[in-house]
């Protein structure tokens, strides 16, 4: 660590208790959930999950991968954007250096098939509740699931871990170390962490600067 890099976004230490997911020789335990390239460039997370609530665009994917010095899992749609466009986005993401591609929960099985036949990186399927039917999606090419079920995430992880003992599972960790630990104990191999916003991080720094100015007087 250097003096200029000390002020980074650190993921909760409890995430190190997760077993991790080994992808192309890289063990991934902590995954930061953001598309802010300033945060991506200044974090100790193992990887980035870059999904966002807009139509996926190559320019966004390219910018994030170029800025990151850690592996990136790129969103390629699957809801509003599906079919050949998702497949093309997947090809582009892989060519740019993505470690994996992420599809939304509503992604049709045919889109997953199209995607999995053109990429040589893991296809990660998003799961939003324990009622999701994922057998066909796993058969179509999903290799990792990403569980985001709000307050029911730990319960949902436990449900799918019992059904699929060997399936790699990424899951949201929740608001604090206690919920992260609960999610890991339920069977999650890797945890996604949502960092504070740029505004919150800046407000803390501004408060520090104000204090320094007051002490200087």
Coordinates of C-alpha atoms in Angstrom, one line a residue:
X1 CA 0.0 0.0 0.0
X2 CA 1.2 3.5 -0.7
X3 CA 0.1 6.8 0.8
X4 CA -1.8 7.8 -2.3
X5 CA -3.8 4.6 -2.3
X6 CA -4.8 4.2 1.3
X7 CA -8.2 5.8 1.0
X8 CA -9.9 3.0 -0.9
X9 CA -13.3 1.3 -0.6
X10 CA -12.7 -1.9 1.5
X11 CA -15.1 -4.8 1.5
X12 CA -16.1 -6.2 4.8
X13 CA -13.5 -8.6 6.2
X14 CA -16.1 -11.3 6.9
X15 CA -16.3 -12.0 3.2
X16 CA -12.9 -13.7 3.4
X17 CA -14.7 -16.5 5.2
X18 CA -16.4 -17.5 1.9
X19 CA -14.9 -20.4 0.0
X20 CA -14.7 -18.5 -3.2
X21 CA -15.3 -19.5 -6.9
X22 CA -12.2 -20.5 -8.9
X23 CA -12.5 -19.1 -12.4
X24 CA -9.5 -19.6 -14.8
X25 CA -7.2 -19.9 -11.8
X26 CA -8.5 -16.8 -10.0
X27 CA -10.3 -17.3 -6.7
X28 CA -13.1 -14.8 -6.3
X29 CA -14.7 -14.2 -2.9
X30 CA -15.6 -10.5 -2.9
X31 CA -17.4 -8.8 -5.8
X32 CA -18.1 -5.1 -5.7
X33 CA -21.4 -4.1 -7.3
X34 CA -20.9 -0.8 -9.1
X35 CA -20.3 0.8 -12.4
X36 CA -18.5 3.8 -11.0
X37 CA -15.0 3.6 -12.5
X38 CA -13.5 5.7 -9.8
X39 CA -14.7 3.3 -7.1
X40 CA -13.7 0.3 -9.3
X41 CA -10.2 1.7 -9.5
X42 CA -10.0 2.2 -5.8
X43 CA -11.2 -1.0 -4.0
X44 CA -9.7 -4.1 -2.5
X45 CA -12.5 -6.3 -3.9
X46 CA -11.5 -9.4 -5.9
X47 CA -13.8 -8.5 -8.8
X48 CA -16.5 -6.2 -10.1
X49 CA -20.1 -7.1 -11.2
X50 CA -21.0 -4.4 -13.7
X51 CA -24.8 -4.6 -14.2
X52 CA -27.1 -1.6 -14.6
X53 CA -30.8 -0.9 -15.2
X54 CA -30.3 0.3 -18.8
X55 CA -29.8 -1.4 -22.2
X56 CA -26.3 -2.8 -22.2
X57 CA -24.0 -0.9 -24.5
X58 CA -20.5 -1.8 -25.7
X59 CA -19.1 1.6 -24.8
X60 CA -20.0 1.2 -21.1
X61 CA -18.6 -2.3 -21.0
X62 CA -15.4 -1.2 -22.7
X63 CA -14.9 1.8 -20.3
X64 CA -15.4 -0.3 -17.2
X65 CA -13.0 -3.0 -18.3
X66 CA -10.3 -0.5 -19.3
X67 CA -10.6 1.3 -16.0
X68 CA -10.6 -1.9 -13.8
X69 CA -7.4 -3.5 -12.5
X70 CA -9.5 -6.4 -11.2
X71 CA -11.7 -9.0 -13.1
X72 CA -15.0 -7.8 -14.4
X73 CA -18.3 -9.7 -14.7
X74 CA -20.2 -7.8 -17.4
X75 CA -24.0 -7.5 -17.7
X76 CA -25.3 -8.4 -21.2
X77 CA -29.0 -8.0 -20.7
X78 CA -31.5 -10.9 -20.9
X79 CA -34.7 -9.0 -20.0
X80 CA -35.6 -6.2 -22.5
X81 CA -32.3 -7.0 -24.3
X82 CA -32.2 -10.6 -25.4
X83 CA -31.5 -13.0 -28.3
X84 CA -28.7 -12.1 -30.7
X85 CA -28.0 -8.7 -29.1
X86 CA -27.2 -10.4 -25.8
X87 CA -25.0 -12.9 -27.7
X88 CA -23.1 -10.1 -29.5
X89 CA -22.7 -8.2 -26.2
X90 CA -21.3 -11.4 -24.6
X91 CA -18.8 -11.8 -27.5
X92 CA -17.7 -8.2 -27.1
X93 CA -17.4 -8.4 -23.3
X94 CA -15.2 -11.5 -23.7
X95 CA -13.1 -9.9 -26.4
X96 CA -12.5 -6.9 -24.1
X97 CA -11.4 -9.1 -21.2
X98 CA -14.5 -9.9 -19.1
X99 CA -14.1 -12.8 -16.7
X100 CA -17.8 -13.7 -17.0
X101 CA -21.1 -12.4 -18.4
X102 CA -24.3 -11.8 -16.3
X103 CA -27.8 -12.3 -17.6
X104 CA -31.0 -11.0 -15.9
X105 CA -33.6 -13.1 -14.2
X106 CA -36.1 -13.0 -17.1
X107 CA -33.6 -14.2 -19.7
X108 CA -35.2 -16.7 -22.1
X109 CA -33.6 -20.1 -22.3
X110 CA -32.9 -19.6 -26.0
X111 CA -30.9 -16.5 -25.3
X112 CA -28.8 -18.4 -22.8
X113 CA -28.2 -21.1 -25.4
X114 CA -27.1 -18.5 -28.0
X115 CA -24.9 -16.8 -25.5
X116 CA -23.2 -20.0 -24.2
X117 CA -22.4 -21.2 -27.7
X118 CA -20.4 -18.0 -28.5
X119 CA -18.5 -17.3 -25.3
X120 CA -15.7 -19.2 -23.5
X121 CA -16.3 -17.5 -20.2
X122 CA -18.9 -18.4 -17.5
X123 CA -22.5 -17.4 -18.0
X124 CA -23.9 -16.1 -14.7
X125 CA -27.7 -16.3 -14.3
X126 CA -29.4 -13.9 -11.9
X127 CA -32.0 -15.4 -9.5
X128 CA -34.4 -13.2 -7.5
X129 CA -36.3 -15.7 -5.4
X130 CA -36.4 -19.3 -4.3
X131 CA -39.3 -19.8 -6.7
X132 CA -37.1 -19.4 -9.8
X133 CA -37.0 -22.5 -12.0
X134 CA -33.4 -22.8 -13.1
X135 CA -33.0 -26.4 -14.3
X136 CA -33.5 -25.4 -18.0
X137 CA -31.2 -22.5 -17.7
X138 CA -28.5 -24.6 -16.1
X139 CA -28.9 -27.1 -18.9
X140 CA -28.8 -24.3 -21.5
X141 CA -25.4 -23.0 -20.2
X142 CA -25.7 -21.1 -17.0
X143 CA -22.7 -22.1 -14.9
X144 CA -23.0 -19.8 -11.9
X145 CA -26.0 -18.3 -10.3
X146 CA -26.2 -14.8 -8.7
X147 CA -28.8 -14.6 -6.0
X148 CA -30.3 -11.2 -5.3
X149 CA -33.5 -11.8 -3.2
X150 CA -33.4 -8.8 -0.9
X151 CA -34.3 -9.8 2.7
X152 CA -34.8 -13.4 1.7
X153 CA -31.4 -13.8 0.1
X154 CA -29.9 -16.1 2.8
X155 CA -33.0 -18.3 2.7
X156 CA -32.9 -18.4 -1.1
X157 CA -29.2 -19.4 -1.0
X158 CA -29.9 -22.2 1.4
X159 CA -32.8 -23.4 -0.8
X160 CA -30.6 -23.7 -4.0
X161 CA -27.6 -25.0 -2.1
X162 CA -29.7 -27.9 -0.9
X163 CA -30.9 -28.6 -4.5
X164 CA -27.5 -28.1 -6.1
X165 CA -24.7 -29.0 -3.7
X166 CA -21.9 -28.3 -6.3
X167 CA -23.3 -25.2 -8.0
X168 CA -21.2 -22.0 -7.6
X169 CA -23.3 -19.4 -6.0
X170 CA -22.8 -15.6 -5.8
X171 CA -25.1 -13.7 -3.5
X172 CA -25.8 -10.2 -2.2
X173 CA -24.5 -9.9 1.4
X174 CA -26.9 -7.4 2.8
X175 CA -26.4 -4.4 5.0
X176 CA -23.9 -5.6 7.6
X177 CA -21.3 -8.3 8.6
X178 CA -24.0 -10.3 10.3
X179 CA -26.1 -10.7 7.2
X180 CA -23.0 -11.4 5.1
X181 CA -22.0 -14.2 7.5
X182 CA -25.5 -15.6 7.4
X183 CA -25.4 -15.7 3.6
X184 CA -22.1 -17.4 3.6
X185 CA -23.2 -20.0 6.1
X186 CA -26.3 -20.6 3.9
X187 CA -24.0 -21.7 1.1
X188 CA -22.9 -18.7 -0.9
X189 CA -19.4 -19.1 -2.3
X190 CA -18.9 -15.4 -3.2
X191 CA -20.5 -12.2 -1.9
X192 CA -21.5 -9.0 -3.8
X193 CA -20.9 -5.8 -1.8
X194 CA -22.6 -2.5 -2.7
X195 CA -20.3 0.3 -1.8
X196 CA -21.3 3.7 -0.4
X197 CA -22.2 6.2 -3.1
X198 CA -19.7 8.8 -4.4
X199 CA -21.7 11.5 -2.6
X200 CA -21.4 9.7 0.8
X201 CA -17.7 9.0 0.3
X202 CA -17.1 12.7 -0.6
X203 CA -19.1 14.0 2.4
X204 CA -16.8 12.1 4.7
X205 CA -13.7 13.6 3.0
X206 CA -15.2 17.1 3.1
X207 CA -15.9 16.8 6.8
X208 CA -12.2 15.8 7.3
X209 CA -11.1 18.9 5.3
X210 CA -13.4 21.2 7.3
X211 CA -12.0 19.9 10.6
X212 CA -8.4 20.4 9.3
X213 CA -9.3 24.0 8.4
X214 CA -10.8 24.7 11.8
X215 CA -7.8 23.3 13.6
X216 CA -5.5 25.4 11.3
X217 CA -7.2 28.5 12.6

